[in-house]
Amino acid sequence: MIERWGRKRFAIGWTMTVVIALMAVLPPLAAVLQAFRAPQAEQWSPGSFQYVIETYGGCLLFSLRLAAFVALASLVIGVPAAYAFALHPFRGSAAIEQLAAVPLALPGVSVAIAVIVGYAQLRGNWLLLAGGQMLYTVPYAVRVVANTLRNVPLRTLEDVARTLGAHGVVRFRHVVAPLLVRPVVLASLIVFALSWGEFNVSFLLATPTQMPIGAALYGTYTSNSGAVSGAATAIFLAGALPLLVALQLLERRPFDFGQGV
Amino acid sequence: MNVNVTQLSKRYDGDVVAVDGVDITFPSGQTTVIVGPSGSGKSTLLNLIAGLLLPTTGSIHFGNRDVTRIPPEDRNIGFVFQSYALFPHMTAEENVGFGLLESRLPASQRAEIVESTMRRFGIERLRRRRPGELSGGEKQRVALARALARRPAVLLLDEPLAALDAQLRERLRSELKSIFASLNVTTIHVTHDRSEAMLLGDSVVVMNEGRVLQHDTPQRIYRQPANVFLARFFGDANLIEGHLDATGRHIDTALGSLAVSEPGATAGPVVAVIRPEMLALAPSHPDFTVRVEHAEFLGSRWRVEGISERAGRIIIDLPGDVAIAAGESLPLRLTRDSVHVIAAEDIAIGAHHEPDLTVTRRS
């Protein structure tokens, strides 16, 4: 009886995993493969990729630079904030942390319009685009770093270091910094991936000379052939996939922070 | 070097008193075990001595040096935390060598110290392992080696065995005993485990509600507890109420007149402390009899709970080679010529912490 229930559970688990995997993989796969449904003349060829790189290469480079800037700026703001929220909470810090996550619950279009209205003088400046994306990415950075720090007995480990004669610089270099590396790398990968794939803010705040790949991708769908949009999607995914793989690898090997670290 | 704490107090938010005017001298090179129930202030006292907490009032001296306001990194201490708190990103070897990072010793000498310390604790084969790859006992050894590698003036241990299973704890206790004996470092060890305190301590400090109840050798605390709380905290005790006579040498109890082991207390109501092993079978000339209510065979001995018509509930430890059954009547005698008594003013101390505490009244 128990064995039969065990097998049933195993089957349900497998089915759910396959369904979720298909739900995640099918849409981008369909986007890439749509090129094959196009008329013969428009089907995939190395030329489609060449066309995308020639036409949208600037967008790809701009997106790379933008994502790098957004990741760096989000960490500069997010890591100290997460450190304070997780290890040195103060009156109202929990409320501030929650408040910072509000943009995540708002429609992207609303956030983009709010940014345009609020900072009209920056219209056309790439900083407005970066600022708009950071409304999403900073809360993620804070969440990821704060959650990890809450699971690390960092204060105890700092106390241990103090009892072992370690002064501030040595403590930071040998204890705090190495333990921050993992959540910071994790947060930077997530933020980079978010910025790379962001559409709402990018679409509304992009200019012809400063267009992130997310907005450009929309352009390929509306004005180019299936082969070109498929190639553009493949190139876009090629940028995002390594980030996702790196995230998986990082999350698979956590430190042992259980009893008796 | 001696460690002296003088009138040391720690208050939180003005109201909660964790440590309350404590005066203790921890003798140089000896192991002092601080023992007490949860919330007694023992770990707070240890953190104050380490410098991880600042006292509200009072002072701490390491030898002649006032360290009250000196941060822990400048006190030359070794501290072993209950959870070991090994650095998870470092190998066992790097953990052990951490305390030497700021020393001016050349790298080769530091490596030698790490090597010899690890060998001393039998963990040299674990050199390259990270904490996640170590068992509880191995983590404990690495934590001890790390605390001792820098040769601290004072070694502080906060329940270092509490996270281990009973079997391993038992084994490591004996190891700790021999390590402490070979160190010649002033060692302060905090535990809630009475048997650990008695085994490891050259002297034992018993704390409750932030105060020191008794500081003495384990033997004296067991045999001559200062109050009812201590009598109950260190093992089981039959507490028999009596009346000390004017000479201060005898007490009149439900079990008859008993000689007092330390005469001198003021005449009046007292409590005699009779440990379960102080009673023995006496078929020919019993002092009193007990009807067995419950008997547990523990291998080498019996733990018997019975009722004496004169003295009420009595706990007795008897040799394991006799046959004992519930309901039978046991003739008993006291195996000591004299008993320890707790004076009237000390009877109430701590009594309210043990709801099942019964002090047998005179009939």
Coordinates of C-alpha atoms in Angstrom, one line a residue:
Chain A
M1 CA 0.0 0.0 0.0
I2 CA 2.7 2.4 1.1
E3 CA 4.9 1.3 -1.8
R4 CA 2.0 2.0 -4.3
W5 CA 1.4 5.4 -2.8
G6 CA 5.1 6.1 -3.0
R7 CA 5.1 5.2 -6.7
K8 CA 2.0 7.4 -7.3
R9 CA 3.7 10.3 -5.6
F10 CA 6.8 9.8 -7.7
A11 CA 4.7 9.8 -10.9
I12 CA 2.9 13.0 -9.8
G13 CA 6.2 14.7 -9.0
W14 CA 7.7 13.7 -12.3
T15 CA 4.6 14.9 -14.2
M16 CA 4.6 18.2 -12.4
T17 CA 8.3 18.7 -13.1
V18 CA 7.8 18.0 -16.8
V19 CA 4.8 20.3 -17.0
I20 CA 6.6 23.2 -15.3
A21 CA 9.8 22.6 -17.4
L22 CA 7.7 22.7 -20.6
M23 CA 5.9 25.8 -19.4
A24 CA 9.3 27.5 -18.9
V25 CA 11.0 26.2 -22.1
L26 CA 8.2 26.1 -24.6
P27 CA 7.5 29.9 -25.1
P28 CA 11.1 30.9 -25.9
L29 CA 11.6 27.7 -27.9
A30 CA 8.4 28.5 -29.9
A31 CA 9.7 32.0 -30.5
V32 CA 13.0 30.7 -31.8
L33 CA 11.4 28.0 -33.9
Q34 CA 8.8 30.2 -35.4
A35 CA 11.3 30.9 -38.1
F36 CA 10.6 27.4 -39.5
R37 CA 6.9 28.2 -39.9
A38 CA 7.8 31.2 -42.1
P39 CA 7.7 31.0 -45.9
Q40 CA 10.6 29.2 -47.5
A41 CA 12.3 32.4 -48.5
E42 CA 12.2 33.7 -44.9
Q43 CA 13.4 30.6 -43.1
W44 CA 16.4 30.5 -40.8
S45 CA 19.8 31.0 -42.2
P46 CA 23.2 32.3 -41.0
G47 CA 22.2 35.4 -42.8
S48 CA 19.4 36.1 -40.3
F49 CA 21.9 36.1 -37.4
Q50 CA 24.2 38.3 -39.4
Y51 CA 21.4 40.7 -40.1
V52 CA 20.4 40.8 -36.4
I53 CA 23.9 41.5 -35.3
E54 CA 24.5 44.1 -37.9
T55 CA 21.1 45.9 -37.3
Y56 CA 20.8 45.4 -33.5
G57 CA 24.4 45.0 -32.5
G58 CA 24.3 48.5 -31.0
C59 CA 21.3 47.5 -28.9
L60 CA 23.1 44.4 -27.7
L61 CA 26.1 46.4 -26.7
F62 CA 24.0 49.1 -25.1
S63 CA 22.0 46.4 -23.1
L64 CA 25.3 44.9 -21.9
R65 CA 26.6 48.3 -20.7
L66 CA 23.2 49.2 -19.2
A67 CA 22.9 45.8 -17.4
A68 CA 26.4 46.1 -16.1
F69 CA 25.7 49.6 -14.8
V70 CA 22.4 48.6 -13.3
A71 CA 23.9 45.6 -11.6
L72 CA 26.8 47.6 -10.1
A73 CA 24.5 50.5 -9.0
S74 CA 21.9 48.1 -7.5
L75 CA 24.7 46.4 -5.5
V76 CA 26.2 49.7 -4.3
I77 CA 22.7 50.7 -2.9
G78 CA 21.4 47.2 -2.2
V79 CA 24.3 45.5 -0.3
P80 CA 24.7 48.1 2.5
A81 CA 20.9 48.3 2.8
A82 CA 20.6 44.5 3.1
Y83 CA 23.5 44.4 5.6
A84 CA 21.7 47.0 7.7
F85 CA 18.3 45.3 7.4
A86 CA 19.6 41.8 8.1
L87 CA 22.3 42.4 10.7
H88 CA 21.7 45.8 12.3
P89 CA 17.9 46.3 12.1
F90 CA 16.6 49.5 13.4
R91 CA 13.1 50.9 14.2
G92 CA 11.2 51.0 10.9
S93 CA 13.8 49.1 8.9
A94 CA 11.4 46.2 8.2
A95 CA 8.8 48.8 6.9
I96 CA 11.4 50.4 4.7
E97 CA 12.4 47.0 3.3
Q98 CA 8.8 46.2 2.4
L99 CA 8.3 49.7 1.0
A100 CA 11.3 49.3 -1.4
A101 CA 9.5 46.2 -2.9
V102 CA 6.4 48.2 -3.9
P103 CA 7.5 48.8 -7.5
L104 CA 7.6 45.0 -8.0
A105 CA 3.9 44.9 -7.4
L106 CA 3.0 47.7 -9.8
P107 CA 2.5 47.3 -13.6
G108 CA 5.7 48.1 -15.4
V109 CA 3.9 50.7 -17.6
S110 CA 2.8 52.7 -14.6
V111 CA 6.3 52.7 -13.1
A112 CA 7.8 53.8 -16.5
I113 CA 5.3 56.6 -16.8
A114 CA 5.9 57.7 -13.2
V115 CA 9.6 57.9 -14.0
I116 CA 9.0 59.9 -17.1
V117 CA 6.7 62.3 -15.4
G118 CA 8.9 62.6 -12.3
Y119 CA 12.2 63.1 -14.1
A120 CA 11.1 64.8 -17.3
Q121 CA 14.3 66.8 -17.4
L122 CA 16.3 63.5 -17.9
R123 CA 14.2 62.5 -20.9
G124 CA 16.5 61.0 -23.5
N125 CA 19.3 60.4 -21.0
W126 CA 20.2 56.8 -20.5
L127 CA 20.3 57.4 -16.7
L128 CA 16.5 57.6 -16.8
L129 CA 16.4 54.2 -18.3
A130 CA 18.8 52.9 -15.7
G131 CA 16.9 54.5 -12.9
G132 CA 13.7 53.1 -14.1
Q133 CA 15.1 49.6 -14.2
M134 CA 16.7 50.0 -10.8
L135 CA 13.3 50.5 -9.3
Y136 CA 12.9 46.8 -9.9
T137 CA 16.4 45.6 -9.5
V138 CA 17.4 47.2 -6.2
P139 CA 14.6 45.5 -4.2
Y140 CA 15.7 42.2 -5.7
A141 CA 19.3 42.9 -4.7
V142 CA 18.3 43.8 -1.2
R143 CA 16.1 40.7 -0.9
V144 CA 18.7 38.3 -2.1
V145 CA 21.6 39.6 0.0
A146 CA 19.4 40.2 3.1
N147 CA 17.9 36.7 3.0
T148 CA 21.3 35.1 2.7
L149 CA 22.8 37.2 5.4
R150 CA 19.9 36.3 7.7
N151 CA 20.9 32.7 7.3
V152 CA 24.5 33.3 8.0
P153 CA 25.5 33.8 11.7
L154 CA 27.7 36.6 10.5
R155 CA 27.6 38.5 13.9
T156 CA 28.6 35.4 15.7
L157 CA 31.4 34.8 13.3
E158 CA 32.6 38.3 13.7
D159 CA 32.5 37.8 17.5
V160 CA 34.6 34.6 17.1
A161 CA 37.1 36.6 15.0
R162 CA 37.3 39.3 17.7
T163 CA 37.9 36.7 20.4
L164 CA 40.7 35.4 18.2
G165 CA 42.4 38.8 18.2
A166 CA 41.3 40.0 14.8
H167 CA 40.8 43.7 14.4
G168 CA 38.5 45.5 12.0
V169 CA 40.4 45.2 8.7
V170 CA 41.4 41.5 9.2
R171 CA 37.8 40.7 10.2
F172 CA 36.4 42.3 7.1
R173 CA 39.0 40.8 4.8
H174 CA 39.0 37.3 6.1
V175 CA 35.4 36.8 7.5
V176 CA 32.9 39.4 6.3
A177 CA 34.0 39.9 2.7
P178 CA 34.3 36.2 1.8
L179 CA 30.9 35.5 3.2
L180 CA 29.4 38.4 1.3
V181 CA 30.9 37.2 -2.1
R182 CA 28.3 34.6 -2.7
P183 CA 25.1 36.6 -2.1
V184 CA 26.6 39.6 -3.9
V185 CA 27.5 37.5 -7.0
L186 CA 24.0 35.9 -6.8
A187 CA 22.4 39.3 -6.6
S188 CA 24.5 40.7 -9.4
L189 CA 23.6 37.8 -11.7
I190 CA 19.9 38.2 -10.9
V191 CA 20.0 41.9 -11.4
F192 CA 22.0 41.6 -14.7
A193 CA 19.5 39.0 -16.0
L194 CA 16.5 41.2 -15.0
S195 CA 18.0 44.3 -16.7
W196 CA 18.9 42.2 -19.8
G197 CA 15.3 40.9 -20.1
E198 CA 13.4 44.0 -18.9
F199 CA 10.8 45.2 -21.4
N200 CA 8.2 47.6 -19.9
V201 CA 10.5 50.4 -18.7
S202 CA 12.9 49.8 -21.6
F203 CA 10.1 50.1 -24.2
L204 CA 8.7 53.3 -22.9
L205 CA 12.0 55.0 -22.0
A206 CA 14.2 53.8 -25.0
T207 CA 15.3 56.2 -27.7
P208 CA 16.4 55.2 -31.2
T209 CA 20.0 55.5 -30.2
Q210 CA 19.6 54.0 -26.7
M211 CA 17.5 51.0 -27.1
P212 CA 17.9 47.9 -24.9
I213 CA 17.6 44.5 -26.5
G214 CA 14.3 43.8 -24.8
A215 CA 12.7 46.8 -26.6
A216 CA 14.6 45.9 -29.8
L217 CA 13.3 42.4 -29.7
Y218 CA 9.8 43.8 -29.8
G219 CA 10.8 45.7 -32.9
T220 CA 11.9 42.6 -34.6
Y221 CA 8.6 40.9 -33.9
T222 CA 6.6 43.8 -35.3
S223 CA 8.7 44.8 -38.3
N224 CA 11.0 42.0 -39.3
S225 CA 10.5 38.5 -40.7
G226 CA 10.0 35.4 -38.6
A227 CA 13.6 34.3 -39.4
V228 CA 15.0 37.6 -38.1
S229 CA 12.9 37.7 -35.0
G230 CA 13.7 34.0 -34.3
A231 CA 17.4 34.7 -34.7
A232 CA 17.1 37.8 -32.4
T233 CA 15.3 35.7 -29.8
A234 CA 18.1 33.1 -30.0
I235 CA 20.7 35.8 -29.5
F236 CA 18.8 37.3 -26.6
L237 CA 18.5 33.8 -25.0
A238 CA 22.2 33.2 -25.6
G239 CA 22.9 36.3 -23.4
A240 CA 20.5 35.2 -20.6
L241 CA 21.1 31.4 -20.5
P242 CA 24.7 31.6 -19.1
L243 CA 23.4 33.8 -16.3
L244 CA 20.7 31.3 -15.4
V245 CA 23.1 28.4 -15.5
A246 CA 25.5 30.3 -13.2
L247 CA 22.6 31.1 -10.8
Q248 CA 21.7 27.4 -10.7
L249 CA 25.3 26.4 -10.0
L250 CA 25.7 29.0 -7.2
E251 CA 22.5 28.0 -5.5
R252 CA 23.4 24.3 -5.6
R253 CA 26.4 24.7 -3.3
P254 CA 25.5 26.7 -0.3
F255 CA 27.7 26.9 2.8
D256 CA 26.9 24.6 5.7
F257 CA 25.4 27.1 8.2
G258 CA 23.5 24.4 10.2
Q259 CA 24.2 23.4 13.8
G260 CA 27.8 23.7 14.6
V261 CA 29.1 25.8 11.7
Chain B
M1 CA 47.0 34.7 35.7
N2 CA 44.0 35.2 38.0
V3 CA 40.8 36.6 36.6
N4 CA 38.9 38.8 39.0
V5 CA 35.4 40.1 38.5
T6 CA 34.3 42.6 41.1
Q7 CA 30.7 43.7 41.7
L8 CA 30.0 42.9 38.1
S9 CA 26.4 43.6 36.9
K10 CA 24.7 43.6 33.6
R11 CA 21.2 45.1 33.1
Y12 CA 19.2 45.2 30.0
D13 CA 16.7 48.1 29.3
G14 CA 17.2 49.2 32.9
D15 CA 15.0 46.4 34.3
V16 CA 16.2 42.9 33.3
V17 CA 19.2 42.0 35.5
A18 CA 21.2 39.2 33.9
V19 CA 24.2 39.4 36.2
D20 CA 23.8 41.0 39.6
G21 CA 26.8 42.2 41.6
V22 CA 29.0 39.1 41.1
D23 CA 32.4 38.8 42.8
I24 CA 34.5 35.9 41.7
T25 CA 38.2 35.1 41.6
F26 CA 39.1 32.5 38.9
P27 CA 42.4 31.0 40.1
S28 CA 45.4 31.1 37.7
G29 CA 45.9 27.9 35.7
Q30 CA 42.8 26.2 37.1
T31 CA 39.5 25.2 35.5
T32 CA 36.5 26.9 37.0
V33 CA 33.1 25.7 35.8
I34 CA 30.1 28.0 36.0
V35 CA 26.9 26.0 36.2
G36 CA 23.3 27.0 36.6
P37 CA 19.9 26.6 35.0
S38 CA 18.8 28.4 31.8
G39 CA 18.6 32.2 32.4
S40 CA 20.9 32.1 35.5
G41 CA 23.3 34.6 33.9
K42 CA 26.2 32.2 33.4
S43 CA 26.6 32.8 29.6
T44 CA 26.2 36.6 30.1
L45 CA 29.0 36.5 32.7
L46 CA 31.2 34.6 30.2
N47 CA 30.5 37.2 27.5
L48 CA 31.3 40.0 29.9
I49 CA 34.6 38.3 30.7
A50 CA 35.3 37.9 27.0
G51 CA 34.4 41.5 26.3
L52 CA 31.6 40.6 23.9
L53 CA 29.3 42.5 26.3
L54 CA 30.0 45.6 28.4
P55 CA 29.1 45.5 32.0
T56 CA 26.6 48.0 33.5
T57 CA 28.7 48.3 36.6
G58 CA 31.8 46.5 38.1
S59 CA 35.2 45.6 36.9
I60 CA 37.1 42.7 35.3
H61 CA 40.9 42.2 35.9
F62 CA 43.2 39.8 34.1
G63 CA 46.0 39.7 36.7
N64 CA 46.7 43.3 37.5
R65 CA 45.3 44.5 34.1
D66 CA 41.9 46.2 34.1
V67 CA 40.2 44.9 31.0
T68 CA 36.7 46.1 31.8
R69 CA 36.5 48.4 28.7
I70 CA 39.1 46.6 26.5
P71 CA 37.6 45.0 23.4
P72 CA 37.8 41.2 23.1
E73 CA 40.4 41.4 20.3
D74 CA 42.9 42.9 22.8
R75 CA 42.2 40.7 25.8
N76 CA 44.3 37.6 24.6
I77 CA 41.5 35.1 25.2
G78 CA 40.4 32.0 23.5
F79 CA 36.6 31.5 23.3
V80 CA 34.8 28.3 22.2
F81 CA 31.2 28.9 21.3
Q82 CA 28.4 26.4 21.9
S83 CA 27.8 26.1 18.1
Y84 CA 31.6 26.1 17.5
A85 CA 31.0 28.8 14.9
L86 CA 33.8 27.6 12.6
F87 CA 34.3 29.9 9.6
P88 CA 32.4 28.0 6.9
H89 CA 34.5 29.3 4.0
M90 CA 37.8 28.2 5.5
T91 CA 39.4 24.7 5.9
A92 CA 40.0 23.2 9.3
E93 CA 43.6 24.3 9.0
E94 CA 42.7 27.9 8.1
N95 CA 40.3 28.0 11.0
V96 CA 42.9 26.8 13.5
G97 CA 45.4 29.3 12.1
F98 CA 43.0 32.3 12.1
G99 CA 44.0 33.6 15.5
L100 CA 47.7 33.8 14.4
L101 CA 46.9 36.1 11.4
E102 CA 47.7 39.2 13.3
S103 CA 50.7 37.8 15.1
R104 CA 54.1 39.0 14.0
L105 CA 55.3 35.4 13.7
P106 CA 56.8 34.3 10.3
A107 CA 54.5 32.2 8.2
S108 CA 56.6 29.1 8.7
Q109 CA 56.4 29.4 12.5
R110 CA 52.6 30.0 12.3
A111 CA 52.3 26.8 10.1
E112 CA 54.3 24.9 12.7
I113 CA 52.0 26.0 15.5
V114 CA 48.9 25.1 13.5
E115 CA 50.4 21.7 12.7
S116 CA 51.3 20.9 16.3
T117 CA 48.0 22.2 17.7
M118 CA 46.1 20.0 15.2
R119 CA 48.2 17.0 16.0
R120 CA 47.5 17.6 19.7
F121 CA 43.8 17.4 19.1
G122 CA 44.2 14.5 16.6
I123 CA 42.7 16.4 13.7
E124 CA 45.8 16.7 11.4
R125 CA 44.1 14.4 8.8
L126 CA 41.2 16.9 8.6
R127 CA 43.5 19.7 7.5
R128 CA 41.9 20.4 4.1
R129 CA 38.3 19.8 5.1
R130 CA 35.7 22.5 5.4
P131 CA 33.3 22.7 8.4
G132 CA 30.5 21.2 6.3
E133 CA 32.5 18.1 5.8
L134 CA 33.2 17.6 9.6
S135 CA 31.2 15.6 12.2
G136 CA 30.1 17.3 15.4
G137 CA 33.0 15.9 17.4
E138 CA 35.5 17.0 14.7
K139 CA 34.0 20.5 14.6
Q140 CA 34.4 20.6 18.4
R141 CA 38.0 19.7 18.2
V142 CA 38.7 22.2 15.5
A143 CA 37.0 24.9 17.5
L144 CA 39.1 24.0 20.6
A145 CA 42.3 23.9 18.6
R146 CA 41.5 27.3 17.0
A147 CA 40.9 28.9 20.4
L148 CA 44.2 27.4 21.8
A149 CA 46.5 27.9 18.8
R150 CA 47.2 31.5 19.8
R151 CA 48.1 30.5 23.3
P152 CA 45.5 32.6 25.1
A153 CA 46.0 33.8 28.7
V154 CA 42.4 32.9 29.5
L155 CA 40.3 30.1 27.8
L156 CA 36.5 30.6 27.8
L157 CA 34.1 27.8 26.9
D158 CA 30.4 28.3 26.5
E159 CA 28.7 24.9 26.7
P160 CA 31.1 23.4 24.2
L161 CA 29.6 19.9 24.5
A162 CA 26.0 20.8 24.5
A163 CA 25.5 20.2 20.7
L164 CA 26.9 16.7 20.8
D165 CA 25.0 13.5 21.3
A166 CA 25.2 11.9 24.8
Q167 CA 27.8 9.2 23.9
L168 CA 30.2 11.6 22.2
R169 CA 29.7 14.1 25.0
E170 CA 30.7 11.5 27.5
R171 CA 33.9 10.7 25.7
L172 CA 34.9 14.2 25.0
R173 CA 34.4 15.2 28.6
S174 CA 37.3 12.9 29.6
E175 CA 39.4 14.3 26.8
L176 CA 38.7 17.9 27.9
K177 CA 39.6 17.0 31.4
S178 CA 43.1 15.8 30.3
I179 CA 43.5 18.8 27.9
F180 CA 42.6 21.3 30.7
A181 CA 45.1 19.5 33.1
S182 CA 47.9 19.8 30.5
L183 CA 47.2 23.5 29.6
N184 CA 48.0 25.5 32.7
V185 CA 45.7 28.2 31.3
T186 CA 43.1 29.9 33.4
T187 CA 39.9 28.2 32.1
I188 CA 36.3 29.3 32.6
H189 CA 33.8 26.7 31.4
V190 CA 30.1 27.4 31.3
T191 CA 27.6 24.5 31.3
H192 CA 24.1 23.6 32.6
D193 CA 25.2 20.0 33.0
R194 CA 26.0 19.2 36.7
S195 CA 27.9 16.1 36.0
E196 CA 30.1 17.9 33.5
A197 CA 30.7 20.6 36.2
M198 CA 31.7 18.1 38.8
L199 CA 34.0 16.2 36.4
L200 CA 35.8 19.2 34.8
G201 CA 35.9 21.8 37.5
D202 CA 38.8 22.3 39.9
S203 CA 36.2 24.6 41.4
V204 CA 32.6 25.2 40.6
V205 CA 30.5 28.4 40.6
V206 CA 26.8 27.8 40.9
M207 CA 24.7 30.7 39.6
N208 CA 21.0 31.4 39.7
E209 CA 19.1 34.6 38.9
G210 CA 22.3 36.4 38.1
R211 CA 23.9 35.7 41.4
V212 CA 26.5 33.4 42.7
L213 CA 25.0 30.9 45.1
Q214 CA 28.2 29.0 46.0
H215 CA 31.8 28.9 44.7
D216 CA 33.7 25.9 46.0
T217 CA 35.1 22.5 45.0
P218 CA 32.7 20.1 43.4
Q219 CA 33.0 17.8 46.4
R220 CA 32.1 20.5 48.9
I221 CA 29.2 21.8 46.8
Y222 CA 27.8 18.2 46.6
R223 CA 28.4 17.4 50.2
Q224 CA 27.8 20.7 51.8
P225 CA 25.4 22.7 49.6
A226 CA 24.8 26.2 50.9
N227 CA 21.0 26.2 50.4
V228 CA 18.1 24.1 49.2
F229 CA 18.5 25.1 45.6
L230 CA 22.1 23.8 45.5
A231 CA 21.2 20.6 47.4
R232 CA 18.6 19.8 44.7
F233 CA 20.6 21.2 41.7
F234 CA 23.5 18.9 42.4
G235 CA 21.9 15.5 42.5
D236 CA 18.9 14.2 44.4
A237 CA 18.6 14.9 48.0
N238 CA 16.3 13.9 50.9
L239 CA 15.7 17.2 52.7
I240 CA 14.6 16.4 56.2
E241 CA 13.4 19.3 58.4
G242 CA 14.8 19.4 61.9
H243 CA 15.6 21.5 64.9
L244 CA 19.2 22.4 65.7
D245 CA 19.8 22.2 69.5
A246 CA 21.6 24.9 71.5
T247 CA 25.0 23.2 71.2
G248 CA 24.7 23.4 67.4
R249 CA 25.9 19.8 67.2
H250 CA 22.7 17.8 67.0
I251 CA 19.4 18.1 65.2
D252 CA 16.2 16.5 66.1
T253 CA 14.4 15.1 63.0
A254 CA 11.7 12.6 62.1
L255 CA 14.5 10.1 61.6
G256 CA 15.8 10.7 65.1
S257 CA 18.6 12.7 66.5
L258 CA 21.4 13.3 64.0
A259 CA 24.9 14.7 64.5
V260 CA 25.8 17.8 62.4
S261 CA 28.9 17.6 60.3
E262 CA 29.8 21.3 60.6
P263 CA 28.6 22.5 64.0
G264 CA 28.2 26.2 64.6
A265 CA 24.9 27.1 63.0
T266 CA 22.4 29.1 65.1
A267 CA 19.9 26.9 67.0
G268 CA 16.5 26.7 65.5
P269 CA 14.8 25.2 62.4
V270 CA 17.2 23.7 59.8
V271 CA 17.1 21.2 57.0
A272 CA 19.3 18.0 56.9
V273 CA 20.7 17.0 53.5
I274 CA 20.7 13.2 53.1
R275 CA 21.9 12.0 49.7
P276 CA 20.3 8.8 48.4
E277 CA 23.7 6.9 48.7
M278 CA 23.9 7.9 52.4
L279 CA 21.3 5.3 53.3
A280 CA 21.9 1.5 53.4
L281 CA 20.0 -1.7 54.2
A282 CA 20.3 -2.6 57.9
P283 CA 18.3 -5.8 58.6
S284 CA 19.5 -6.1 62.2
H285 CA 19.5 -2.5 63.6
P286 CA 17.5 -0.2 61.3
D287 CA 17.1 3.5 62.1
F288 CA 13.8 3.5 60.3
T289 CA 11.9 1.6 57.6
V290 CA 10.6 2.6 54.2
R291 CA 7.9 1.0 52.1
V292 CA 9.0 0.7 48.5
E293 CA 6.8 2.6 46.1
H294 CA 8.9 2.4 43.0
A295 CA 12.2 0.7 42.3
E296 CA 14.4 1.1 39.1
F297 CA 17.2 -1.3 38.4
L298 CA 20.1 0.6 36.9
G299 CA 22.7 -2.2 36.6
S300 CA 25.2 -1.5 39.4
R301 CA 22.5 0.0 41.7
W302 CA 18.9 0.3 42.5
R303 CA 17.1 3.7 42.6
V304 CA 14.3 3.3 45.1
E305 CA 11.6 5.7 46.0
G306 CA 9.7 4.9 49.2
I307 CA 7.6 6.3 51.9
S308 CA 8.7 6.4 55.5
E309 CA 5.9 6.7 58.0
R310 CA 8.0 9.2 60.0
A311 CA 9.8 11.1 57.3
G312 CA 7.6 10.9 54.2
R313 CA 9.0 10.4 50.7
I314 CA 12.6 9.1 50.7
I315 CA 14.9 8.3 47.8
I316 CA 17.6 5.6 48.3
D317 CA 20.4 4.2 46.2
L318 CA 21.1 0.6 47.0
P319 CA 23.6 -2.0 45.5
G320 CA 22.4 -3.7 42.4
D321 CA 23.0 -7.2 43.7
V322 CA 20.0 -7.3 46.1
A323 CA 16.4 -8.1 45.2
I324 CA 13.9 -5.3 45.7
A325 CA 10.2 -5.2 44.8
A326 CA 7.5 -2.6 45.1
G327 CA 5.5 -2.9 48.3
E328 CA 8.2 -4.5 50.4
S329 CA 9.4 -2.8 53.6
L330 CA 13.1 -1.9 53.7
P331 CA 15.0 -1.5 57.0
L332 CA 17.4 1.4 56.6
R333 CA 20.2 3.1 58.5
L334 CA 22.3 6.2 57.8
T335 CA 25.8 5.4 56.7
R336 CA 27.3 8.6 57.9
D337 CA 28.0 9.6 61.5
S338 CA 26.9 13.2 60.7
V339 CA 24.8 15.1 58.2
H340 CA 25.1 18.5 56.6
V341 CA 22.4 21.0 57.6
I342 CA 21.1 24.1 55.8
A343 CA 20.4 27.0 58.1
A344 CA 16.9 28.5 58.4
E345 CA 17.8 31.7 56.4
D346 CA 19.1 29.6 53.5
I347 CA 16.2 27.1 53.3
A348 CA 14.0 29.2 51.1
I349 CA 16.8 30.1 48.6
G350 CA 15.9 28.6 45.3
A351 CA 13.2 26.3 46.8
H352 CA 10.6 27.9 44.6
H353 CA 12.5 26.8 41.4
E354 CA 11.8 23.2 42.1
P355 CA 8.0 22.7 42.2
D356 CA 8.4 19.1 43.2
L357 CA 10.6 20.0 46.1
T358 CA 9.4 18.5 49.3
V359 CA 11.0 19.2 52.6
T360 CA 10.0 16.5 55.0
R361 CA 8.6 18.0 58.2
R362 CA 9.1 16.6 61.6
S363 CA 6.3 14.4 62.8

